[in-house]
mmCIF file of C-alpha atoms and ligand atoms in Angstrom:
data_model
loop_
_atom_site.group_PDB
_atom_site.id
_atom_site.type_symbol
_atom_site.label_atom_id
_atom_site.label_comp_id
_atom_site.label_asym_id
_atom_site.label_seq_id
_atom_site.Cartn_x
_atom_site.Cartn_y
_atom_site.Cartn_z
ATOM 1 C CA MET A 1 0.055 -0.025 -0.169
ATOM 2 C CA LYS A 2 0.947 3.630 -0.295
ATOM 3 C CA ALA A 3 1.339 5.498 3.127
ATOM 4 C CA VAL A 4 2.919 8.680 4.383
ATOM 5 C CA VAL A 5 5.919 7.769 6.537
ATOM 6 C CA TYR A 6 8.121 9.817 8.599
ATOM 7 C CA GLU A 7 11.406 8.082 9.993
ATOM 8 C CA ALA A 8 12.623 10.573 12.290
ATOM 9 C CA PHE A 9 10.623 13.682 14.202
ATOM 10 C CA SER A 10 10.244 16.991 12.375
ATOM 11 C CA ALA A 11 11.970 15.522 9.268
ATOM 12 C CA PRO A 12 10.230 15.547 5.970
ATOM 13 C CA PRO A 13 7.840 12.597 5.541
ATOM 14 C CA GLN A 14 7.850 10.555 2.246
ATOM 15 C CA ILE A 15 5.224 8.379 0.394
ATOM 16 C CA GLN A 16 6.417 5.125 0.600
ATOM 17 C CA HIS A 17 5.219 1.708 -0.515
ATOM 18 C CA LEU A 18 4.702 -0.938 2.391
ATOM 19 C CA PRO A 19 2.890 -4.279 2.871
ATOM 20 C CA ASP A 20 -0.736 -3.859 3.291
ATOM 21 C CA PRO A 21 -1.627 -4.587 6.887
ATOM 22 C CA THR A 22 -3.494 -8.139 7.648
ATOM 23 C CA PRO A 23 -6.093 -7.968 10.542
ATOM 24 C CA GLU A 24 -5.471 -8.902 14.095
ATOM 25 C CA THR A 25 -7.713 -11.763 15.262
ATOM 26 C CA HIS A 26 -10.147 -9.214 16.967
ATOM 27 C CA GLY A 27 -9.708 -6.331 14.427
ATOM 28 C CA VAL A 28 -10.464 -5.180 11.034
ATOM 29 C CA VAL A 29 -8.561 -3.552 8.086
ATOM 30 C CA VAL A 30 -10.219 -0.785 6.776
ATOM 31 C CA LYS A 31 -9.698 0.740 3.173
ATOM 32 C CA VAL A 32 -9.153 4.451 4.068
ATOM 33 C CA MET A 33 -11.519 6.447 1.857
ATOM 34 C CA ALA A 34 -10.962 9.638 3.646
ATOM 35 C CA THR A 35 -8.773 11.118 6.423
ATOM 36 C CA GLY A 36 -8.800 14.410 8.219
ATOM 37 C CA VAL A 37 -5.544 16.359 8.541
ATOM 38 C CA CYS A 38 -5.329 17.459 12.190
ATOM 39 C CA ARG A 39 -3.055 19.737 14.596
ATOM 40 C CA SER A 40 -2.642 16.366 16.616
ATOM 41 C CA ASP A 41 -0.971 14.666 13.737
ATOM 42 C CA TRP A 42 1.574 18.191 13.507
ATOM 43 C CA HIS A 43 2.348 17.434 17.291
ATOM 44 C CA GLY A 44 3.020 13.875 16.663
ATOM 45 C CA TRP A 45 5.214 14.564 13.826
ATOM 46 C CA MET A 46 7.128 17.256 15.914
ATOM 47 C CA GLY A 47 7.663 14.703 18.631
ATOM 48 C CA HIS A 48 5.268 15.799 21.426
ATOM 49 C CA ASP A 49 3.624 12.601 21.693
ATOM 50 C CA PRO A 50 5.394 9.853 23.735
ATOM 51 C CA ASP A 51 3.497 7.144 22.313
ATOM 52 C CA ILE A 52 4.761 7.361 18.579
ATOM 53 C CA ARG A 53 7.621 4.967 17.873
ATOM 54 C CA LEU A 54 9.404 5.297 14.588
ATOM 55 C CA PRO A 55 9.201 4.970 11.547
ATOM 56 C CA HIS A 56 5.489 6.047 11.731
ATOM 57 C CA VAL A 57 2.536 6.633 9.829
ATOM 58 C CA PRO A 58 0.081 9.744 11.106
ATOM 59 C CA GLY A 59 -3.640 9.815 10.483
ATOM 60 C CA HIS A 60 -6.379 9.333 12.961
ATOM 61 C CA GLU A 61 -9.679 10.898 11.597
ATOM 62 C CA LEU A 62 -10.665 8.310 9.367
ATOM 63 C CA ALA A 63 -13.456 6.697 7.338
ATOM 64 C CA GLY A 64 -13.702 4.031 4.975
ATOM 65 C CA ILE A 65 -14.800 0.337 3.954
ATOM 66 C CA VAL A 66 -13.818 -2.677 6.022
ATOM 67 C CA GLU A 67 -11.609 -4.769 3.554
ATOM 68 C CA ALA A 68 -10.735 -7.650 5.830
ATOM 69 C CA VAL A 69 -11.989 -9.150 9.361
ATOM 70 C CA GLY A 70 -10.233 -11.060 11.859
ATOM 71 C CA LYS A 71 -11.774 -14.417 13.069
ATOM 72 C CA ASP A 72 -12.847 -13.071 16.243
ATOM 73 C CA VAL A 73 -14.937 -10.314 15.171
ATOM 74 C CA THR A 74 -18.652 -10.918 15.014
ATOM 75 C CA GLN A 75 -20.450 -7.457 14.170
ATOM 76 C CA TRP A 76 -18.611 -6.510 11.156
ATOM 77 C CA ARG A 77 -18.223 -7.891 7.397
ATOM 78 C CA VAL A 78 -16.316 -6.910 4.507
ATOM 79 C CA GLY A 79 -17.832 -3.853 2.491
ATOM 80 C CA ASP A 80 -19.346 -2.216 5.920
ATOM 81 C CA ARG A 81 -18.913 1.434 5.721
ATOM 82 C CA VAL A 82 -17.385 2.717 9.019
ATOM 83 C CA THR A 83 -15.259 5.190 10.997
ATOM 84 C CA VAL A 84 -13.652 5.019 14.227
ATOM 85 C CA PRO A 85 -13.131 7.463 17.297
ATOM 86 C CA PHE A 86 -9.257 8.622 17.654
ATOM 87 C CA VAL A 87 -9.427 6.681 20.954
ATOM 88 C CA GLY A 88 -10.028 2.984 20.769
ATOM 89 C CA GLY A 89 -10.954 0.980 23.651
ATOM 90 C CA CYS A 90 -9.467 -2.426 24.873
ATOM 91 C CA GLY A 91 -12.976 -3.401 25.897
ATOM 92 C CA SER A 92 -11.467 -5.197 29.068
ATOM 93 C CA CYS A 93 -10.029 -2.670 31.699
ATOM 94 C CA PRO A 94 -11.769 -1.243 34.153
ATOM 95 C CA GLU A 95 -12.490 2.037 32.259
ATOM 96 C CA CYS A 96 -13.978 0.366 29.350
ATOM 97 C CA TYR A 97 -16.115 -1.792 31.767
ATOM 98 C CA SER A 98 -17.571 1.350 33.272
ATOM 99 C CA GLY A 99 -18.334 2.705 29.442
ATOM 100 C CA ASN A 100 -15.630 5.110 29.656
ATOM 101 C CA HIS A 101 -13.363 3.784 26.405
ATOM 102 C CA GLN A 102 -12.532 7.504 25.819
ATOM 103 C CA VAL A 103 -9.946 6.890 28.727
ATOM 104 C CA CYS A 104 -9.068 3.341 28.336
ATOM 105 C CA ASP A 105 -6.247 1.860 30.176
ATOM 106 C CA SER A 106 -4.499 0.638 26.944
ATOM 107 C CA GLN A 107 -5.877 2.595 24.299
ATOM 108 C CA PHE A 108 -5.453 1.924 20.607
ATOM 109 C CA GLN A 109 -5.023 5.494 18.742
ATOM 110 C CA PRO A 110 -4.451 5.042 14.977
ATOM 111 C CA GLY A 111 -1.651 7.489 14.052
ATOM 112 C CA PHE A 112 -0.231 7.542 17.604
ATOM 113 C CA THR A 113 0.062 4.060 19.293
ATOM 114 C CA HIS A 114 -0.149 2.432 16.020
ATOM 115 C CA TRP A 115 0.277 3.359 12.227
ATOM 116 C CA GLY A 116 -2.644 5.726 11.051
ATOM 117 C CA SER A 117 -4.702 6.576 8.063
ATOM 118 C CA PHE A 118 -2.529 8.485 5.682
ATOM 119 C CA ALA A 119 -2.394 5.375 3.984
ATOM 120 C CA GLU A 120 -4.408 3.372 1.376
ATOM 121 C CA TYR A 121 -5.230 0.704 4.532
ATOM 122 C CA VAL A 122 -5.360 0.959 8.348
ATOM 123 C CA GLY A 123 -5.612 -1.763 10.758
ATOM 124 C CA ILE A 124 -8.106 -0.965 13.581
ATOM 125 C CA HIS A 125 -8.154 -3.108 16.879
ATOM 126 C CA GLN A 126 -10.961 -4.416 18.666
ATOM 127 C CA ALA A 127 -13.412 -3.949 16.032
ATOM 128 C CA ASP A 128 -16.672 -5.094 17.973
ATOM 129 C CA THR A 129 -15.993 -2.247 20.455
ATOM 130 C CA ASN A 130 -14.540 0.540 18.454
ATOM 131 C CA LEU A 131 -16.031 0.725 14.900
ATOM 132 C CA VAL A 132 -19.025 2.837 14.242
ATOM 133 C CA ALA A 133 -21.400 2.177 11.249
ATOM 134 C CA LEU A 134 -22.046 5.038 8.821
ATOM 135 C CA PRO A 135 -25.358 6.019 7.471
ATOM 136 C CA GLU A 136 -25.667 5.324 3.804
ATOM 137 C CA THR A 137 -26.290 9.226 3.335
ATOM 138 C CA LEU A 138 -23.163 10.594 5.280
ATOM 139 C CA ASP A 139 -20.207 10.918 2.860
ATOM 140 C CA PHE A 140 -16.693 9.766 3.590
ATOM 141 C CA ALA A 141 -15.008 13.168 3.768
ATOM 142 C CA THR A 142 -17.794 14.430 6.246
ATOM 143 C CA ALA A 143 -17.223 11.062 8.231
ATOM 144 C CA ALA A 144 -13.689 11.616 8.508
ATOM 145 C CA SER A 145 -14.187 15.297 9.762
ATOM 146 C CA LEU A 146 -16.102 14.089 12.673
ATOM 147 C CA GLY A 147 -13.058 11.888 13.837
ATOM 148 C CA CYS A 148 -11.593 13.806 16.705
ATOM 149 C CA ARG A 149 -12.598 17.809 16.701
ATOM 150 C CA PHE A 150 -16.438 17.174 16.098
ATOM 151 C CA VAL A 151 -16.672 14.235 18.472
ATOM 152 C CA THR A 152 -14.523 15.831 20.965
ATOM 153 C CA SER A 153 -16.606 18.944 21.055
ATOM 154 C CA PHE A 154 -19.874 16.733 21.377
ATOM 155 C CA ARG A 155 -18.808 15.000 24.289
ATOM 156 C CA ALA A 156 -17.564 18.570 25.753
ATOM 157 C CA VAL A 157 -20.852 20.377 25.259
ATOM 158 C CA VAL A 158 -23.079 17.387 25.591
ATOM 159 C CA ASP A 159 -21.771 14.828 27.957
ATOM 160 C CA GLN A 160 -19.207 16.925 30.015
ATOM 161 C CA GLY A 161 -20.511 20.328 30.084
ATOM 162 C CA LYS A 162 -24.193 19.186 30.012
ATOM 163 C CA ALA A 163 -25.157 22.406 28.088
ATOM 164 C CA SER A 164 -28.981 22.716 28.174
ATOM 165 C CA ALA A 165 -31.518 25.191 26.782
ATOM 166 C CA GLY A 166 -31.074 28.866 27.527
ATOM 167 C CA GLN A 167 -27.907 28.575 29.067
ATOM 168 C CA TRP A 168 -24.837 30.645 28.186
ATOM 169 C CA VAL A 169 -22.103 28.777 26.425
ATOM 170 C CA ALA A 170 -18.645 30.690 25.757
ATOM 171 C CA VAL A 171 -16.407 29.123 23.164
ATOM 172 C CA HIS A 172 -12.723 30.340 23.249
ATOM 173 C CA GLY A 173 -11.073 29.670 20.071
ATOM 174 C CA CYS A 174 -12.896 29.371 16.637
ATOM 175 C CA GLY A 175 -10.781 26.807 14.642
ATOM 176 C CA GLY A 176 -12.156 23.357 13.907
ATOM 177 C CA VAL A 177 -12.812 22.425 17.500
ATOM 178 C CA GLY A 178 -14.531 25.513 18.242
ATOM 179 C CA LEU A 179 -16.832 26.120 15.388
ATOM 180 C CA SER A 180 -18.121 22.382 15.869
ATOM 181 C CA ALA A 181 -18.968 23.174 19.603
ATOM 182 C CA ILE A 182 -20.585 26.376 18.549
ATOM 183 C CA MET A 183 -22.784 24.348 16.154
ATOM 184 C CA ILE A 184 -23.600 21.543 18.823
ATOM 185 C CA ALA A 185 -24.113 23.936 21.690
ATOM 186 C CA ASN A 186 -26.387 26.037 19.400
ATOM 187 C CA ALA A 187 -28.482 22.891 18.402
ATOM 188 C CA VAL A 188 -28.916 21.751 22.258
ATOM 189 C CA GLY A 189 -30.386 25.241 22.669
ATOM 190 C CA ALA A 190 -27.650 27.145 24.462
ATOM 191 C CA ASN A 191 -26.714 30.898 23.771
ATOM 192 C CA VAL A 192 -23.243 30.967 22.476
ATOM 193 C CA VAL A 193 -20.692 33.552 22.690
ATOM 194 C CA ALA A 194 -17.601 33.072 20.401
ATOM 195 C CA VAL A 195 -14.309 34.416 21.065
ATOM 196 C CA ASP A 196 -11.283 34.613 18.711
ATOM 197 C CA ILE A 197 -8.836 37.102 17.586
ATOM 198 C CA SER A 198 -9.847 36.750 13.762
ATOM 199 C CA GLY A 199 -12.800 38.837 12.628
ATOM 200 C CA ASP A 200 -13.327 36.178 9.721
ATOM 201 C CA LYS A 201 -13.613 33.194 12.121
ATOM 202 C CA LEU A 202 -16.195 35.238 14.412
ATOM 203 C CA GLN A 203 -18.150 35.957 11.233
ATOM 204 C CA LEU A 204 -18.179 32.055 10.782
ATOM 205 C CA ALA A 205 -18.820 31.240 14.287
ATOM 206 C CA ARG A 206 -22.067 33.811 13.823
ATOM 207 C CA GLU A 207 -23.284 31.781 10.804
ATOM 208 C CA LEU A 208 -22.828 28.540 12.598
ATOM 209 C CA GLY A 209 -25.156 29.807 15.413
ATOM 210 C CA ALA A 210 -23.197 32.329 17.912
ATOM 211 C CA VAL A 211 -25.470 34.890 18.996
ATOM 212 C CA ALA A 212 -22.594 37.123 20.175
ATOM 213 C CA THR A 213 -18.805 37.312 19.453
ATOM 214 C CA VAL A 214 -15.665 38.702 21.346
ATOM 215 C CA ASN A 215 -12.822 39.865 19.371
ATOM 216 C CA ALA A 216 -9.926 39.234 22.072
ATOM 217 C CA THR A 217 -7.798 41.742 20.371
ATOM 218 C CA GLU A 218 -10.164 44.524 20.843
ATOM 219 C CA VAL A 219 -11.385 44.367 24.656
ATOM 220 C CA ALA A 220 -9.272 44.954 27.502
ATOM 221 C CA SER A 221 -10.348 41.649 29.250
ATOM 222 C CA VAL A 222 -11.683 38.975 27.685
ATOM 223 C CA ALA A 223 -13.352 37.411 30.687
ATOM 224 C CA GLU A 224 -15.145 40.644 31.510
ATOM 225 C CA ALA A 225 -16.233 41.081 28.089
ATOM 226 C CA VAL A 226 -17.929 37.533 28.231
ATOM 227 C CA ILE A 227 -19.230 38.209 31.767
ATOM 228 C CA GLU A 228 -21.042 41.455 30.252
ATOM 229 C CA VAL A 229 -22.400 39.900 27.215
ATOM 230 C CA THR A 230 -23.750 36.708 29.398
ATOM 231 C CA ARG A 231 -24.970 38.942 32.319
ATOM 232 C CA GLY A 232 -22.972 37.130 34.875
ATOM 233 C CA GLY A 233 -20.899 34.739 33.189
ATOM 234 C CA ALA A 234 -20.945 31.742 31.075
ATOM 235 C CA HIS A 235 -22.513 28.373 32.699
ATOM 236 C CA VAL A 236 -20.365 26.409 30.417
ATOM 237 C CA SER A 237 -17.287 27.410 28.736
ATOM 238 C CA LEU A 238 -14.940 25.660 26.595
ATOM 239 C CA ASP A 239 -11.142 26.002 25.808
ATOM 240 C CA ALA A 240 -11.214 25.022 22.144
ATOM 241 C CA LEU A 241 -7.848 26.163 21.285
ATOM 242 C CA GLY A 242 -5.509 24.697 23.954
ATOM 243 C CA HIS A 243 -3.625 27.728 25.272
ATOM 244 C CA PRO A 244 -2.776 29.204 28.670
ATOM 245 C CA ALA A 245 -4.574 32.283 27.969
ATOM 246 C CA THR A 246 -7.598 30.660 26.499
ATOM 247 C CA CYS A 247 -7.616 28.379 29.224
ATOM 248 C CA PHE A 248 -7.369 31.208 32.081
ATOM 249 C CA ASN A 249 -9.978 33.270 29.981
ATOM 250 C CA SER A 250 -12.434 30.373 29.907
ATOM 251 C CA ILE A 251 -12.094 29.780 33.629
ATOM 252 C CA SER A 252 -12.372 33.352 34.506
ATOM 253 C CA ASN A 253 -15.535 34.121 32.576
ATOM 254 C CA LEU A 254 -17.529 31.399 34.314
ATOM 255 C CA ARG A 255 -20.518 32.173 36.585
ATOM 256 C CA LYS A 256 -20.926 30.667 40.042
ATOM 257 C CA ARG A 257 -20.998 26.920 39.741
ATOM 258 C CA GLY A 258 -19.981 26.871 36.104
ATOM 259 C CA LYS A 259 -18.251 24.307 34.240
ATOM 260 C CA HIS A 260 -15.021 24.698 32.067
ATOM 261 C CA VAL A 261 -14.221 21.898 29.655
ATOM 262 C CA GLN A 262 -10.608 21.869 28.183
ATOM 263 C CA VAL A 263 -10.862 20.614 24.673
ATOM 264 C CA GLY A 264 -7.856 22.063 22.977
ATOM 265 C CA LEU A 265 -4.577 19.989 23.702
ATOM 266 C CA MET A 266 -1.868 21.220 26.108
ATOM 267 C CA LEU A 267 1.157 19.945 25.169
ATOM 268 C CA ALA A 268 4.908 20.794 25.209
ATOM 269 C CA ASP A 269 5.458 24.255 26.799
ATOM 270 C CA HIS A 270 1.812 24.807 27.364
ATOM 271 C CA SER A 271 0.923 21.773 29.696
ATOM 272 C CA THR A 272 0.839 23.212 32.748
ATOM 273 C CA PRO A 273 -1.163 26.571 32.390
ATOM 274 C CA ALA A 274 -2.128 28.913 35.393
ATOM 275 C CA ILE A 275 -5.458 28.283 36.774
ATOM 276 C CA PRO A 276 -7.355 30.926 38.935
ATOM 277 C CA MET A 277 -7.845 28.296 41.574
ATOM 278 C CA SER A 278 -8.957 30.736 44.246
ATOM 279 C CA LYS A 279 -12.050 31.495 41.980
ATOM 280 C CA VAL A 280 -12.547 27.721 41.144
ATOM 281 C CA ILE A 281 -13.004 27.290 45.071
ATOM 282 C CA ALA A 282 -14.819 30.504 45.918
ATOM 283 C CA HIS A 283 -17.222 29.996 42.863
ATOM 284 C CA GLU A 284 -17.437 26.122 42.932
ATOM 285 C CA LEU A 285 -16.287 25.860 39.770
ATOM 286 C CA GLU A 286 -15.918 22.723 37.708
ATOM 287 C CA ILE A 287 -12.692 21.971 35.596
ATOM 288 C CA LEU A 288 -13.213 18.921 33.285
ATOM 289 C CA GLY A 289 -11.375 17.538 30.227
ATOM 290 C CA SER A 290 -13.041 15.859 26.872
ATOM 291 C CA HIS A 291 -10.707 13.268 25.349
ATOM 292 C CA GLY A 292 -12.876 12.008 22.442
ATOM 293 C CA MET A 293 -15.996 9.936 22.486
ATOM 294 C CA GLN A 294 -16.902 6.169 23.048
ATOM 295 C CA ALA A 295 -18.266 4.450 19.705
ATOM 296 C CA TYR A 296 -21.346 3.746 21.095
ATOM 297 C CA ARG A 297 -22.029 7.497 21.866
ATOM 298 C CA TYR A 298 -21.784 8.358 18.127
ATOM 299 C CA GLY A 299 -25.657 7.011 17.529
ATOM 300 C CA ALA A 300 -27.012 10.364 19.178
ATOM 301 C CA MET A 301 -24.680 12.676 17.375
ATOM 302 C CA LEU A 302 -25.302 10.706 13.945
ATOM 303 C CA ASP A 303 -28.841 10.884 14.566
ATOM 304 C CA MET A 304 -28.679 14.644 14.898
ATOM 305 C CA ILE A 305 -26.898 14.832 11.705
ATOM 306 C CA GLN A 306 -29.154 12.750 9.894
ATOM 307 C CA THR A 307 -32.144 14.966 10.828
ATOM 308 C CA GLY A 308 -30.395 18.156 10.155
ATOM 309 C CA LYS A 309 -29.627 19.574 13.458
ATOM 310 C CA LEU A 310 -26.043 19.437 13.076
ATOM 311 C CA SER A 311 -24.218 20.038 9.617
ATOM 312 C CA PRO A 312 -20.622 18.805 10.213
ATOM 313 C CA GLU A 313 -20.208 19.102 6.161
ATOM 314 C CA LYS A 314 -20.068 22.807 6.463
ATOM 315 C CA LEU A 315 -16.762 22.613 8.441
ATOM 316 C CA VAL A 316 -15.073 20.651 5.603
ATOM 317 C CA GLY A 317 -12.535 22.881 4.030
ATOM 318 C CA GLN A 318 -10.024 21.511 1.128
ATOM 319 C CA ARG A 319 -9.899 18.326 -0.141
ATOM 320 C CA ILE A 320 -6.458 16.901 -1.079
ATOM 321 C CA ASP A 321 -4.575 13.971 -2.445
ATOM 322 C CA LEU A 322 -2.138 11.906 -0.106
ATOM 323 C CA GLU A 323 0.803 13.593 -1.854
ATOM 324 C CA GLN A 324 -0.491 17.129 -0.615
ATOM 325 C CA SER A 325 -1.227 15.514 2.841
ATOM 326 C CA ILE A 326 2.644 15.971 3.708
ATOM 327 C CA LYS A 327 2.628 19.896 3.144
ATOM 328 C CA ALA A 328 -0.549 20.098 4.870
ATOM 329 C CA LEU A 329 0.655 18.212 7.700
ATOM 330 C CA THR A 330 4.023 19.941 7.986
ATOM 331 C CA SER A 331 2.760 23.399 7.658
ATOM 332 C CA MET A 332 -0.165 23.127 10.098
ATOM 333 C CA ASP A 333 1.484 25.887 12.521
ATOM 334 C CA GLU A 334 1.931 28.352 10.039
ATOM 335 C CA PHE A 335 -1.352 27.735 7.820
ATOM 336 C CA GLN A 336 -4.492 28.784 9.575
ATOM 337 C CA GLY A 337 -7.182 27.749 7.152
ATOM 338 C CA VAL A 338 -10.836 27.855 7.533
ATOM 339 C CA GLY A 339 -12.505 24.380 8.096
ATOM 340 C CA VAL A 340 -10.985 20.875 8.251
ATOM 341 C CA THR A 341 -8.726 19.628 5.450
ATOM 342 C CA VAL A 342 -9.608 16.163 4.433
ATOM 343 C CA VAL A 343 -7.617 13.583 2.110
ATOM 344 C CA THR A 344 -10.077 12.086 -0.310
ATOM 345 C CA GLU A 345 -7.489 10.729 -2.957
ATOM 346 C CA PHE A 346 -4.930 8.017 -2.016
HETATM 347 ZN ZN1 ZN E 1 -9.806 -0.337 28.284
HETATM 348 ZN ZN1 ZN E 2 -7.569 15.168 15.174
#
């Protein structure tokens, strides 16, 4: 198969021809029809992820068709249209038994713990636990774009933040994660305040359902601006970027007993941000994380897509081929495009 491979961190990846994968007894091989290009892939390539062993094939936001099935798999057949969460569960640890595959003790993460989907084929472990069937009407590029940013936002807003009708939800950072969160929070009936430093992104945020916006470059204090708009602070606030400043603002703009959900990754120099802990205590704030979503929770999200309440296809940006994915990956920190770039030709 053709695959994008890197043999050293930060060194240029190359297209290589590798043997096709074979399924584990509990796994499947998926023919990749679409795979998203994500900042996490860039972090991995930079060497920020200790799970990655070299040489490595990146890619974790995938959708495709089951090509081969291991002998112990009971739920899936060759030809099934599928996607997977970026964290796969082992199915047999205490976290998996409690239904929390997203924090499994021995996680399977294509593109991190194992070779990923910047390739014609990818092996997926524990298929009965981790595969998600795609509705016929959902195209592969949109399905791939759900992979990590959209599902992580869904879990952040719905399962962790428990945002509900009439609540104020603040979203800090309007990239792929933030715009997903805005769409989802709006769909559950919350009033969304979007925060960013780009007027264009705030305009897109408004089109996707934000009722108010704050341009962080135009106000003295982002937290004060959000508190003013929301008349007392957000009930739920998300750091959708993953930066010490947005994390601090997201906690600081909460009303009493509000919930902060950290969605953007905090890696390398950003891994231990300042937290206004005196406010967390005095106002009984909650600080939560969101780390993907279990395969079995996809049904609720897919139903909202099928019924037209969520439109993730609006977040799909450029469609590129495998060759172009190398540039898209390595220039991720310079290039601030709108929407999710998806590889659709291999
Ligand atoms: Zn597990
Ligand atoms: Zn991702």
